[in-house]
């Protein structure tokens, strides 16, 4: 089987999404509000999950980042922290310093449905960050990780620790472990088929005929 | 009268919008959620409409793209497929292959309030696509064209087949056929007037005086 | 104390936001829907406020821009018009001509939770505009300034005339006059501390240890 | 022509809405979020409009209710104050004391897309109030009437002073002055036709046949 | 097995929902925006589905109600028309005449995520209607049934023709055919267990102990 | 000072809200989406808070209700559990059994921005429940209490343990401990003043004069 790096170079979210659909897994794409900070970067790695709760207080003496820090410090090469933050827009888990630390551990990128900041520095690092928005707020007193390495939902897609997470300019898809091999094989096959379709369409063949011939759209 | 290509080079949505307002047509601009994939491209063409319904099933043996394919295969040079997809975020009608086919028929671009994918390839093609978002999902089993060449609403603006559709970095406006000539003439006139206003303001004249003199803001 | 220009060069919204939080002012960042037209520009200036009301009529003989024009014509160098437009998406207060006029008076930029247009021209001017979206619609008959130089709320943050307004790629924060000196001092101090943290993380130190040592995340 | 009181007894919003549709006026029903405080009451009267702006300050020495008071004190029998409050949920223009005053002037009821309070007392008065919600907040420092007797939009429907406003358990419709006579005549005619349809359906006739016979659904 | 009428008398949505959860079917409750017109009525029947599309035109000569009429005329005793209308708030499929016709065929009630009207008459009929809101608008030119007897989603819950649909004051749940017997048996069993729990709590036993003892909350 | 029971009999949310406004506390009313299950009931008590997090999993062997049970079992007479559930509509913390247990401990009612169920039984108990909606779903595997007796926000209002919580048909207001005595005194005074205003308005005095005389609206 291919390495994560090979998959990152060859696959794309749209074809993965079609193959997940074909396998009967139809809720594997995150909602369109999740966007890359840098459209040119591709993310491919294994999910490590963190679940945020909204909080309204930061008690003195408590480390508000405790579980988040534990997750980052435990990252292995090729892993991707994936944070479930809800849709309040109040939780902003990510920034330059966490990007620096995650990259130092070999993380392949990060995904969250919350906000991120320090966008200029992160773009310069070429570190793949996919987020639900951009904002300067810190999470302290607004959100807190209450569980790590548990199943979560992020922007409508279920993410289980160990799932393959793939992101590019078209968005983010999650490939469950159990069907990973089958979906990747189907995706690589479909990518070849698309070339013939594209060429036929580019020279002006009718879509109806090309679709009949190749079954790809 | 000017060709579509000439209009594309000379007009812009903000001035067209002002002239539509002045003509009493005040709902001709699509909502701000409709954005170009490429801010540098300008779209000018005649609407061919498609109406999507949300579906929750893709029956075996049924071609889920039937009417969409019929619309694309029937495109004439200068036409613009315009898809009404509602606001569910589940309907994603467009991608690289359809762009390739539409361009091969001479389409001037495409507009939809649904999602589009294969963004990298479409940007490389320099094909003007204006959409309600970006996402990897195919429409199969999520949305289906149920009528073509009928009046629709797209992101708040009514589009009748044959209407002039104009898009640039500021958004998309729809010019109804019946007032097209009058609106274009007014827009070209206003564009000249704006130059004098801009120069006066740039050299520091008070806005109150300049607005009194030229009546343009 | 530093000039606005010095602050613009040295500060950033994320650190200012942390220092506002630390000072107990936790609602000073505008919501994530407020974005710069140009991610590379930084805005730093003093707020001049305008309050818009939605209107549904533009009576003949009435100047719909009266108070907006008065505000722009009265701008002093380093000031920033800040428009409170609500969340209807119908109010579009800004464009190229107002940018030209505001810049001619020395304005440092502009902030609004409404829409802006003429985006191409404004980007060429390198004038810092932060807005709630992009759209071609004029405000005439849709929105009208009903008060200037009054306290307002813009995308969730309270803005009082004279407040320091700071914007960059991460968003916009508002620094109330009464705590300005204290917050700026804390921000400049924090920026130094971040360098040590960043270096430690980049060479692979555990986040838990670095956070314990520097107290910065 | 019938008096307002006769119309109130004989008409209903659903039939008026159908007749407005048939006359080509298809945006005359307010959105479903506008509900009566008392499902049993029917409102029929002529619109007197008030336009609210969101405010964030109540300057000392200013009467925050000035224009609202002027509108109420000027009400004539059969009139209906109609307030356009936007969709922020912050503006709450109505309560028991205003109901008492409006009723004393002979007002037929009140309509607003903002909030109302003192619901228990208003229900006891049997005064027809249609509102966008219920909440205890006063409007002072949150919203202010900035114009009266101007065209407005309320929950999606345009209301011009003098329009016929009709509300019942199904919602609120606005009948423009110019087509009032025609729409009322059509509504009274349709109400007769519905009886025959209802009887046929109640005894089990197929809908397809009844609709063919009477053309009413 | 029990008849629909017996189930209607003995079951309730909250216990059915718990048993569906326990069976691993966790998306069977419609969203909270679906409310009964009459809190006192209980609905229990088998789903017959209709899928609406938003339309923006009612072509002359076309029967806009064709498929809806076909569905109603084909209803068998104990069936429940279930309409998927999306969340636009523009589609209003139901009213007094359709209620009259459906009841004449023996329908057990109706469920839709669109709007309904003629609420006063429907309440007098004691016909169980669960809807996404109340409004006077007809569907003609706004929505059209484009498929009947297909799988749909209604307010977040999947409904397949033949599924058991149960509604009461707490909302609406959908019991898939394949697990119907098992879920009903579990629900009837749970209802007995709740009595002991309720009595223990009413006499002041600690919740912790009672939950430990009975495992029911 | 008055007992909770006396305050419940004499006060109302609208007057408390005005007095909180006057004291400079302008965010003490919960949003209009919080409604009583029974419009006739009034709630007055001291807040005991619970903070929910959304979860997507219910691990075997874990008691998903642990902290919620601890809070209920610890209730003292006159206390009011107040649950912060966010706005997802997925968290449904309350039903008949918890109502039974809370009432047995002497609780004065309950407030939450999540959903509640078993509405028929709760209404029969005459137990005051104020909630963000009605739905049959249990919280298990959807939401979990992660902290009790901490400051929270519920539907836009901050609630600190011990705060006075008051609810009636107009909604819910929160009176912070520190200003409780002052606000209650002001509210009782204002209630007397309103009588004179009401009588003057009922006999037809102009609103402008009455407001000038009494300063109450």
PDB file of C-alpha atoms in Angstrom, chain A residues 13-149:
ATOM      1  CA  UNK A  13     -10.822  15.231  -2.384  1.00  0.00           C
ATOM      2  CA  UNK A  14     -13.360  15.230  -5.214  1.00  0.00           C
ATOM      3  CA  UNK A  15     -12.432  11.762  -6.442  1.00  0.00           C
ATOM      4  CA  UNK A  16     -12.162  10.413  -2.890  1.00  0.00           C
ATOM      5  CA  UNK A  17     -15.605  11.845  -2.186  1.00  0.00           C
ATOM      6  CA  UNK A  18     -17.093  10.093  -5.233  1.00  0.00           C
ATOM      7  CA  UNK A  19     -15.566   6.773  -4.161  1.00  0.00           C
ATOM      8  CA  UNK A  20     -16.840   7.212  -0.598  1.00  0.00           C
ATOM      9  CA  UNK A  21     -20.298   7.900  -2.043  1.00  0.00           C
ATOM     10  CA  UNK A  22     -20.038   4.781  -4.183  1.00  0.00           C
ATOM     11  CA  UNK A  23     -19.109   2.782  -1.083  1.00  0.00           C
ATOM     12  CA  UNK A  24     -22.299   4.023   0.594  1.00  0.00           C
ATOM     13  CA  UNK A  25     -20.540   6.462   2.948  1.00  0.00           C
ATOM     14  CA  UNK A  26     -22.228   9.705   1.984  1.00  0.00           C
ATOM     15  CA  UNK A  27     -21.429  12.037   4.902  1.00  0.00           C
ATOM     16  CA  UNK A  28     -17.649  12.041   4.714  1.00  0.00           C
ATOM     17  CA  UNK A  29     -17.068  15.535   3.317  1.00  0.00           C
ATOM     18  CA  UNK A  30     -16.883  18.439   5.732  1.00  0.00           C
ATOM     19  CA  UNK A  31     -19.166  21.388   5.054  1.00  0.00           C
ATOM     20  CA  UNK A  32     -18.025  24.089   2.660  1.00  0.00           C
ATOM     21  CA  UNK A  33     -17.258  26.505   5.500  1.00  0.00           C
ATOM     22  CA  UNK A  34     -14.026  24.553   6.154  1.00  0.00           C
ATOM     23  CA  UNK A  35     -11.376  26.168   3.995  1.00  0.00           C
ATOM     24  CA  UNK A  36      -7.606  25.857   3.674  1.00  0.00           C
ATOM     25  CA  UNK A  37      -5.513  28.842   4.751  1.00  0.00           C
ATOM     26  CA  UNK A  38      -3.466  28.203   1.621  1.00  0.00           C
ATOM     27  CA  UNK A  39      -5.280  26.901  -1.482  1.00  0.00           C
ATOM     28  CA  UNK A  40      -2.067  25.363  -2.835  1.00  0.00           C
ATOM     29  CA  UNK A  41      -1.417  22.955   0.022  1.00  0.00           C
ATOM     30  CA  UNK A  42      -2.627  19.355   0.247  1.00  0.00           C
ATOM     31  CA  UNK A  43      -3.108  17.528   3.547  1.00  0.00           C
ATOM     32  CA  UNK A  44      -3.022  13.772   4.013  1.00  0.00           C
ATOM     33  CA  UNK A  45      -2.680  12.105   7.409  1.00  0.00           C
ATOM     34  CA  UNK A  46      -4.243  10.154  10.245  1.00  0.00           C
ATOM     35  CA  UNK A  47      -6.718  11.823  12.600  1.00  0.00           C
ATOM     36  CA  UNK A  48      -5.972  12.537  16.262  1.00  0.00           C
ATOM     37  CA  UNK A  49      -9.139  14.090  17.651  1.00  0.00           C
ATOM     38  CA  UNK A  50      -9.893  16.761  20.246  1.00  0.00           C
ATOM     39  CA  UNK A  51     -13.365  17.701  21.452  1.00  0.00           C
ATOM     40  CA  UNK A  52     -13.935  21.290  22.568  1.00  0.00           C
ATOM     41  CA  UNK A  53     -16.639  22.533  24.911  1.00  0.00           C
ATOM     42  CA  UNK A  54     -17.672  26.158  25.111  1.00  0.00           C
ATOM     43  CA  UNK A  55     -16.760  27.621  28.478  1.00  0.00           C
ATOM     44  CA  UNK A  56     -17.476  31.022  29.993  1.00  0.00           C
ATOM     45  CA  UNK A  57     -14.833  31.188  32.623  1.00  0.00           C
ATOM     46  CA  UNK A  58     -11.116  30.480  33.112  1.00  0.00           C
ATOM     47  CA  UNK A  59     -10.643  29.625  36.778  1.00  0.00           C
ATOM     48  CA  UNK A  60      -7.387  30.863  38.283  1.00  0.00           C
ATOM     49  CA  UNK A  61      -4.874  28.079  38.751  1.00  0.00           C
ATOM     50  CA  UNK A  62      -6.307  25.867  36.044  1.00  0.00           C
ATOM     51  CA  UNK A  63      -4.337  25.280  32.846  1.00  0.00           C
ATOM     52  CA  UNK A  64      -6.949  25.988  30.167  1.00  0.00           C
ATOM     53  CA  UNK A  65      -4.857  24.237  27.483  1.00  0.00           C
ATOM     54  CA  UNK A  66      -4.112  21.039  29.388  1.00  0.00           C
ATOM     55  CA  UNK A  67      -5.619  18.402  27.107  1.00  0.00           C
ATOM     56  CA  UNK A  68      -4.791  20.325  23.955  1.00  0.00           C
ATOM     57  CA  UNK A  69      -1.133  20.410  24.984  1.00  0.00           C
ATOM     58  CA  UNK A  70      -1.221  16.702  25.784  1.00  0.00           C
ATOM     59  CA  UNK A  71      -2.562  15.936  22.317  1.00  0.00           C
ATOM     60  CA  UNK A  72       0.057  18.055  20.542  1.00  0.00           C
ATOM     61  CA  UNK A  73       2.962  16.696  22.598  1.00  0.00           C
ATOM     62  CA  UNK A  74       1.882  13.155  21.752  1.00  0.00           C
ATOM     63  CA  UNK A  75       1.672  13.616  17.961  1.00  0.00           C
ATOM     64  CA  UNK A  76       3.490  11.112  15.742  1.00  0.00           C
ATOM     65  CA  UNK A  77       4.736  11.835  12.192  1.00  0.00           C
ATOM     66  CA  UNK A  78       1.879  11.833   9.673  1.00  0.00           C
ATOM     67  CA  UNK A  79      -0.808  12.528  12.227  1.00  0.00           C
ATOM     68  CA  UNK A  80      -3.340  15.352  11.953  1.00  0.00           C
ATOM     69  CA  UNK A  81      -4.963  16.996  14.982  1.00  0.00           C
ATOM     70  CA  UNK A  82      -8.689  17.341  14.221  1.00  0.00           C
ATOM     71  CA  UNK A  83     -10.682  19.623  16.521  1.00  0.00           C
ATOM     72  CA  UNK A  84     -14.449  19.574  16.926  1.00  0.00           C
ATOM     73  CA  UNK A  85     -15.417  23.105  18.015  1.00  0.00           C
ATOM     74  CA  UNK A  86     -19.139  23.406  17.211  1.00  0.00           C
ATOM     75  CA  UNK A  87     -20.517  26.302  15.256  1.00  0.00           C
ATOM     76  CA  UNK A  88     -20.530  29.092  17.810  1.00  0.00           C
ATOM     77  CA  UNK A  89     -17.610  30.954  16.247  1.00  0.00           C
ATOM     78  CA  UNK A  90     -16.304  31.561  19.783  1.00  0.00           C
ATOM     79  CA  UNK A  91     -13.726  28.744  19.841  1.00  0.00           C
ATOM     80  CA  UNK A  92     -10.386  29.499  18.237  1.00  0.00           C
ATOM     81  CA  UNK A  93      -7.966  26.675  18.911  1.00  0.00           C
ATOM     82  CA  UNK A  94      -5.083  27.272  16.562  1.00  0.00           C
ATOM     83  CA  UNK A  95      -2.227  29.652  15.813  1.00  0.00           C
ATOM     84  CA  UNK A  96       1.422  29.994  14.921  1.00  0.00           C
ATOM     85  CA  UNK A  97       2.923  28.511  18.079  1.00  0.00           C
ATOM     86  CA  UNK A  98       0.815  25.356  17.922  1.00  0.00           C
ATOM     87  CA  UNK A  99       1.644  25.043  14.216  1.00  0.00           C
ATOM     88  CA  UNK A 100       5.311  25.293  15.061  1.00  0.00           C
ATOM     89  CA  UNK A 101       5.065  22.621  17.734  1.00  0.00           C
ATOM     90  CA  UNK A 102       2.902  20.270  15.658  1.00  0.00           C
ATOM     91  CA  UNK A 103       5.236  20.552  12.694  1.00  0.00           C
ATOM     92  CA  UNK A 104       8.234  19.839  14.943  1.00  0.00           C
ATOM     93  CA  UNK A 105       6.539  16.528  15.881  1.00  0.00           C
ATOM     94  CA  UNK A 106       5.960  15.667  12.202  1.00  0.00           C
ATOM     95  CA  UNK A 107       2.235  16.424  12.016  1.00  0.00           C
ATOM     96  CA  UNK A 108       0.878  16.496   8.464  1.00  0.00           C
ATOM     97  CA  UNK A 109      -1.406  19.463   9.122  1.00  0.00           C
ATOM     98  CA  UNK A 110      -4.473  20.332  11.196  1.00  0.00           C
ATOM     99  CA  UNK A 111      -8.243  20.479  10.714  1.00  0.00           C
ATOM    100  CA  UNK A 112     -10.849  22.260  12.858  1.00  0.00           C
ATOM    101  CA  UNK A 113     -14.308  23.748  12.528  1.00  0.00           C
ATOM    102  CA  UNK A 114     -13.249  26.568  14.820  1.00  0.00           C
ATOM    103  CA  UNK A 115     -11.184  29.648  14.036  1.00  0.00           C
ATOM    104  CA  UNK A 116      -7.454  30.014  13.549  1.00  0.00           C
ATOM    105  CA  UNK A 117      -5.102  33.012  13.821  1.00  0.00           C
ATOM    106  CA  UNK A 118      -1.529  34.091  13.025  1.00  0.00           C
ATOM    107  CA  UNK A 119      -2.449  33.379   9.436  1.00  0.00           C
ATOM    108  CA  UNK A 120       0.458  35.227   7.902  1.00  0.00           C
ATOM    109  CA  UNK A 121       3.052  33.216   9.826  1.00  0.00           C
ATOM    110  CA  UNK A 122       1.289  29.911   9.206  1.00  0.00           C
ATOM    111  CA  UNK A 123       1.152  30.601   5.473  1.00  0.00           C
ATOM    112  CA  UNK A 124       4.873  31.310   5.485  1.00  0.00           C
ATOM    113  CA  UNK A 125       5.474  27.959   7.183  1.00  0.00           C
ATOM    114  CA  UNK A 126       3.539  26.179   4.378  1.00  0.00           C
ATOM    115  CA  UNK A 127       1.815  24.160   7.078  1.00  0.00           C
ATOM    116  CA  UNK A 128      -1.593  22.826   5.893  1.00  0.00           C
ATOM    117  CA  UNK A 129      -4.322  24.282   8.133  1.00  0.00           C
ATOM    118  CA  UNK A 130      -8.017  23.809   7.332  1.00  0.00           C
ATOM    119  CA  UNK A 131     -10.364  25.866   9.516  1.00  0.00           C
ATOM    120  CA  UNK A 132     -13.881  27.222   9.894  1.00  0.00           C
ATOM    121  CA  UNK A 133     -12.693  30.816   9.794  1.00  0.00           C
ATOM    122  CA  UNK A 134     -10.024  33.302  10.799  1.00  0.00           C
ATOM    123  CA  UNK A 135     -10.056  35.386  13.970  1.00  0.00           C
ATOM    124  CA  UNK A 136      -7.659  36.813  16.540  1.00  0.00           C
ATOM    125  CA  UNK A 137      -9.339  35.398  19.683  1.00  0.00           C
ATOM    126  CA  UNK A 138      -7.572  32.943  21.966  1.00  0.00           C
ATOM    127  CA  UNK A 139      -9.623  29.977  23.238  1.00  0.00           C
ATOM    128  CA  UNK A 140      -8.862  30.648  26.927  1.00  0.00           C
ATOM    129  CA  UNK A 141     -12.137  31.247  28.780  1.00  0.00           C
ATOM    130  CA  UNK A 142     -14.094  30.549  25.591  1.00  0.00           C
ATOM    131  CA  UNK A 143     -13.424  26.904  24.776  1.00  0.00           C
ATOM    132  CA  UNK A 144     -11.594  24.016  26.380  1.00  0.00           C
ATOM    133  CA  UNK A 145     -10.655  20.527  25.168  1.00  0.00           C
ATOM    134  CA  UNK A 146     -12.710  18.106  27.286  1.00  0.00           C
ATOM    135  CA  UNK A 147     -11.702  14.854  25.572  1.00  0.00           C
ATOM    136  CA  UNK A 148      -8.995  13.642  23.203  1.00  0.00           C
ATOM    137  CA  UNK A 149      -8.817  10.588  20.967  1.00  0.00           C
TER     138      UNK A 149
END
